[in-house]
Amino acid sequence: GENVEQHPSTLSVQEGDSAVIKCTYSDSASNYFPWYKQELGKGPQLIIDIRSNVGEKKDQRIAVTLNKTAKHFSLHITETQPEDSAVYFCAVSSGNTGKLIFGQGTTLQVKP
Amino acid sequence: SAVISQKPSRDICQRGTSLTIQCQVDSQVTMMFWYRQQPGQSLTLIATANQGSEATYESGFVIDKFPISRPNLTFSTLTVSNMSPEDSSIYLCSVEDGGSMNTEAFFGQGTRLTVV
């Protein structure tokens, strides 16, 4: 079955710096790659996603890149702010089942 | 995006009892899912809730322990049966919005369950 590895597990940056979180996956049939942000006591919030026919997608300070050949994708957050502090999860889906396989999560701390 | 309401938001239960969690969506959705998030861990899919038929369970999860209902396209329940402390987790309802292949998946706020 699909296996998703996420790194790093924790990340601490200064406000204004960039943060990058990387995920690798094993199933070459995977075609949908969302990223979720989870704040304490809340459910995961979809922040950006990318599909297999696109290499990069950007939404203001957040971007995601996908390398299908190498089977990895990354979340980039620029100009980080303290409110970006949260746990971030990557996920992978294949076909039209709608089922998501999640990475282990990255705890991002943005220091003011 | 769909608005998902889960009840209860949290509960503390005695071992050996059962708890039913409700998930209500403000619009009809094709697919609904239940996930478990153990303390400090990632999310693991329990099952796909199928409208009008039995749920499809992932490896390691069985219907006797986690019975699921989905009577219509906007509502589902997950029961955690015969609970033990190992069942202490956050249980999350998720829906796919749009009805077509690989549309966005959204999550409820979760139910934080503690079994004592």
GROMACS .gro file of C-alpha atoms in nm:
model
  228
    1GLY     CA    1   0.000   0.000   0.000
    2GLU     CA    2   0.088   0.367  -0.013
    3ASN     CA    3   0.352   0.495   0.228
    4VAL     CA    4   0.402   0.865   0.299
    5GLU     CA    5   0.710   1.000   0.474
    6GLN     CA    6   0.719   1.359   0.601
    7HIS     CA    7   1.019   1.561   0.715
    8PRO     CA    8   1.114   1.731   0.934
    9SER     CA    9   0.904   1.634   1.235
   10THR     CA   10   0.971   1.973   1.395
   11LEU     CA   11   1.076   2.302   1.243
   12SER     CA   12   1.156   2.628   1.416
   13VAL     CA   13   1.207   2.950   1.218
   14GLN     CA   14   1.230   3.320   1.288
   15GLU     CA   15   0.940   3.537   1.185
   16GLY     CA   16   0.987   3.649   0.826
   17ASP     CA   17   1.198   3.349   0.728
   18SER     CA   18   1.081   3.074   0.493
   19ALA     CA   19   0.978   2.723   0.595
   20VAL     CA   20   0.991   2.412   0.378
   21ILE     CA   21   0.832   2.076   0.458
   22LYS     CA   22   0.888   1.774   0.236
   23CYS     CA   23   0.695   1.454   0.175
   24THR     CA   24   0.776   1.144  -0.027
   25TYR     CA   25   0.533   0.878  -0.137
   26SER     CA   26   0.561   0.529  -0.277
   27ASP     CA   27   0.264   0.470  -0.509
   28SER     CA   28   0.326   0.609  -0.856
   29ALA     CA   29  -0.050   0.601  -0.921
   30SER     CA   30  -0.109   0.872  -0.659
   31ASN     CA   31  -0.250   1.183  -0.821
   32TYR     CA   32  -0.372   1.421  -0.552
   33PHE     CA   33  -0.154   1.587  -0.288
   34PRO     CA   34  -0.317   1.816  -0.029
   35TRP     CA   35  -0.161   1.993   0.267
   36TYR     CA   36  -0.344   2.050   0.595
   37LYS     CA   37  -0.280   2.282   0.887
   38GLN     CA   38  -0.399   2.172   1.229
   39GLU     CA   39  -0.411   2.411   1.520
   40LEU     CA   40  -0.446   2.291   1.876
   41GLY     CA   41  -0.792   2.156   1.949
   42LYS     CA   42  -0.912   2.192   1.592
   43GLY     CA   43  -0.964   1.971   1.291
   44PRO     CA   44  -0.723   1.979   0.995
   45GLN     CA   45  -0.774   2.272   0.760
   46LEU     CA   46  -0.698   2.235   0.390
   47ILE     CA   47  -0.450   2.508   0.296
   48ILE     CA   48  -0.336   2.410  -0.052
   49ASP     CA   49  -0.339   2.111  -0.283
   50ILE     CA   50  -0.187   2.002  -0.612
   51ARG     CA   51  -0.280   1.744  -0.870
   52SER     CA   52  -0.051   1.524  -1.071
   53ASN     CA   53  -0.081   1.722  -1.393
   54VAL     CA   54   0.071   2.033  -1.232
   55GLY     CA   55   0.426   2.093  -1.109
   56GLU     CA   56   0.371   2.394  -0.888
   57LYS     CA   57   0.087   2.589  -0.732
   58LYS     CA   58   0.097   2.912  -0.535
   59ASP     CA   59  -0.150   3.090  -0.311
   60GLN     CA   60  -0.013   3.412  -0.159
   61ARG     CA   61   0.260   3.307   0.089
   62ILE     CA   62   0.205   2.936   0.040
   63ALA     CA   63   0.327   2.722  -0.248
   64VAL     CA   64   0.345   2.351  -0.321
   65THR     CA   65   0.579   2.181  -0.568
   66LEU     CA   66   0.546   1.830  -0.703
   67ASN     CA   67   0.809   1.607  -0.860
   68LYS     CA   68   0.626   1.301  -0.990
   69THR     CA   69   0.940   1.135  -1.120
   70ALA     CA   70   1.106   1.145  -0.779
   71LYS     CA   71   0.773   1.096  -0.599
   72HIS     CA   72   0.805   1.387  -0.364
   73PHE     CA   73   0.624   1.713  -0.298
   74SER     CA   74   0.697   2.008  -0.075
   75LEU     CA   75   0.517   2.288   0.107
   76HIS     CA   76   0.682   2.629   0.102
   77ILE     CA   77   0.574   2.908   0.336
   78THR     CA   78   0.738   3.245   0.281
   79GLU     CA   79   0.747   3.546   0.515
   80THR     CA   80   0.636   3.331   0.806
   81GLN     CA   81   0.426   3.483   1.082
   82PRO     CA   82   0.362   3.361   1.440
   83GLU     CA   83   0.008   3.260   1.339
   84ASP     CA   84   0.162   3.009   1.097
   85SER     CA   85   0.266   2.807   1.403
   86ALA     CA   86   0.076   2.477   1.390
   87VAL     CA   87   0.109   2.113   1.288
   88TYR     CA   88   0.119   2.060   0.912
   89PHE     CA   89   0.025   1.733   0.744
   90CYS     CA   90   0.080   1.624   0.388
   91ALA     CA   91  -0.152   1.364   0.238
   92VAL     CA   92  -0.175   1.152  -0.073
   93SER     CA   93  -0.467   1.007  -0.263
   94SER     CA   94  -0.496   0.793  -0.572
   95GLY     CA   95  -0.774   0.714  -0.812
   96ASN     CA   96  -1.121   0.828  -0.716
   97THR     CA   97  -1.158   0.656  -0.379
   98GLY     CA   98  -1.122   0.982  -0.189
   99LYS     CA   99  -0.914   0.806   0.075
  100LEU     CA  100  -0.619   1.003   0.210
  101ILE     CA  101  -0.292   0.861   0.344
  102PHE     CA  102  -0.127   1.112   0.576
  103GLY     CA  103   0.232   1.189   0.656
  104GLN     CA  104   0.349   1.194   1.016
  105GLY     CA  105   0.312   1.570   1.058
  106THR     CA  106   0.550   1.863   1.110
  107THR     CA  107   0.524   2.094   1.409
  108LEU     CA  108   0.616   2.441   1.287
  109GLN     CA  109   0.710   2.708   1.538
  110VAL     CA  110   0.753   3.064   1.417
  111LYS     CA  111   0.940   3.275   1.671
  112PRO     CA  112   0.851   3.645   1.685
  113SER     CA  113  -1.667   2.446   0.111
  114ALA     CA  114  -1.899   2.216   0.305
  115VAL     CA  115  -1.960   2.298   0.672
  116ILE     CA  116  -1.919   1.991   0.892
  117SER     CA  117  -2.059   1.968   1.245
  118GLN     CA  118  -1.952   1.693   1.481
  119LYS     CA  119  -2.114   1.603   1.811
  120PRO     CA  120  -2.002   1.570   2.081
  121SER     CA  121  -1.688   1.782   2.063
  122ARG     CA  122  -1.541   1.591   2.354
  123ASP     CA  123  -1.638   1.324   2.604
  124ILE     CA  124  -1.497   1.125   2.891
  125CYS     CA  125  -1.628   0.769   2.901
  126GLN     CA  126  -1.599   0.466   3.122
  127ARG     CA  127  -1.428   0.159   2.982
  128GLY     CA  128  -1.667  -0.102   2.852
  129THR     CA  129  -1.923   0.153   2.736
  130SER     CA  130  -1.996   0.278   2.383
  131LEU     CA  131  -2.010   0.627   2.235
  132THR     CA  132  -2.182   0.737   1.916
  133ILE     CA  133  -2.038   1.036   1.731
  134GLN     CA  134  -2.251   1.227   1.486
  135CYS     CA  135  -2.139   1.407   1.170
  136GLN     CA  136  -2.375   1.649   0.996
  137VAL     CA  137  -2.291   1.826   0.670
  138ASP     CA  138  -2.472   2.135   0.543
  139SER     CA  139  -2.493   2.001   0.186
  140GLN     CA  140  -2.517   1.667   0.011
  141VAL     CA  141  -2.176   1.508  -0.037
  142THR     CA  142  -2.074   1.200  -0.226
  143MET     CA  143  -1.815   1.062   0.008
  144MET     CA  144  -1.782   1.064   0.387
  145PHE     CA  145  -1.497   0.918   0.588
  146TRP     CA  146  -1.403   0.858   0.950
  147TYR     CA  147  -1.045   0.903   1.071
  148ARG     CA  148  -0.874   0.846   1.403
  149GLN     CA  149  -0.594   1.063   1.540
  150GLN     CA  150  -0.423   0.914   1.841
  151PRO     CA  151  -0.255   1.156   2.084
  152GLY     CA  152   0.033   1.338   1.914
  153GLN     CA  153  -0.001   1.125   1.602
  154SER     CA  154  -0.113   1.156   1.243
  155LEU     CA  155  -0.452   1.068   1.099
  156THR     CA  156  -0.548   0.712   1.011
  157LEU     CA  157  -0.850   0.622   0.801
  158ILE     CA  158  -1.099   0.399   0.981
  159ALA     CA  159  -1.358   0.354   0.708
  160THR     CA  160  -1.553   0.499   0.420
  161ALA     CA  161  -1.917   0.559   0.511
  162ASN     CA  162  -2.131   0.445   0.221
  163GLN     CA  163  -2.478   0.586   0.180
  164GLY     CA  164  -2.738   0.312   0.209
  165SER     CA  165  -2.493   0.026   0.246
  166GLU     CA  166  -2.231  -0.113   0.482
  167ALA     CA  167  -1.919   0.091   0.543
  168THR     CA  168  -1.586  -0.011   0.390
  169TYR     CA  169  -1.326  -0.064   0.663
  170GLU     CA  170  -0.950  -0.026   0.641
  171SER     CA  171  -0.710  -0.290   0.760
  172GLY     CA  172  -0.707  -0.309   1.137
  173PHE     CA  173  -1.058  -0.174   1.185
  174VAL     CA  174  -1.370  -0.391   1.212
  175ILE     CA  175  -1.741  -0.328   1.206
  176ASP     CA  176  -1.805  -0.481   1.549
  177LYS     CA  177  -1.573  -0.227   1.711
  178PHE     CA  178  -1.658   0.075   1.493
  179PRO     CA  179  -2.010   0.040   1.353
  180ILE     CA  180  -2.093   0.318   1.108
  181SER     CA  181  -2.422   0.439   0.968
  182ARG     CA  182  -2.491   0.670   0.677
  183PRO     CA  183  -2.865   0.697   0.621
  184ASN     CA  184  -2.843   0.986   0.372
  185LEU     CA  185  -2.600   1.214   0.188
  186THR     CA  186  -2.562   1.465   0.473
  187PHE     CA  187  -2.532   1.256   0.790
  188SER     CA  188  -2.321   0.976   0.936
  189THR     CA  189  -2.249   0.825   1.276
  190LEU     CA  190  -1.949   0.638   1.413
  191THR     CA  191  -1.985   0.427   1.727
  192VAL     CA  192  -1.684   0.331   1.934
  193SER     CA  193  -1.792   0.011   2.107
  194ASN     CA  194  -1.678  -0.157   2.426
  195MET     CA  195  -1.423   0.116   2.483
  196SER     CA  196  -1.083   0.074   2.644
  197PRO     CA  197  -0.822   0.340   2.730
  198GLU     CA  198  -0.647   0.259   2.400
  199ASP     CA  199  -0.947   0.408   2.219
  200SER     CA  200  -0.867   0.752   2.361
  201SER     CA  201  -0.819   0.959   2.046
  202ILE     CA  202  -0.962   1.234   1.833
  203TYR     CA  203  -1.219   1.099   1.589
  204LEU     CA  204  -1.268   1.306   1.275
  205CYS     CA  205  -1.535   1.311   1.010
  206SER     CA  206  -1.427   1.408   0.660
  207VAL     CA  207  -1.621   1.477   0.341
  208GLU     CA  208  -1.532   1.516  -0.021
  209ASP     CA  209  -1.706   1.814  -0.168
  210GLY     CA  210  -1.810   1.834  -0.531
  211GLY     CA  211  -1.894   1.478  -0.622
  212SER     CA  212  -1.624   1.431  -0.884
  213MET     CA  213  -1.292   1.255  -0.877
  214ASN     CA  214  -1.037   1.387  -0.629
  215THR     CA  215  -1.213   1.700  -0.515
  216GLU     CA  216  -1.106   1.866  -0.193
  217ALA     CA  217  -1.152   1.685   0.137
  218PHE     CA  218  -1.266   1.880   0.443
  219PHE     CA  219  -1.268   1.786   0.808
  220GLY     CA  220  -1.492   1.848   1.103
  221GLN     CA  221  -1.355   1.982   1.430
  222GLY     CA  222  -1.324   1.633   1.570
  223THR     CA  223  -1.445   1.453   1.880
  224ARG     CA  224  -1.188   1.425   2.155
  225LEU     CA  225  -1.255   1.099   2.340
  226THR     CA  226  -1.097   1.003   2.669
  227VAL     CA  227  -1.164   0.656   2.808
  228VAL     CA  228  -1.102   0.605   3.179
   0.00000   0.00000   0.00000
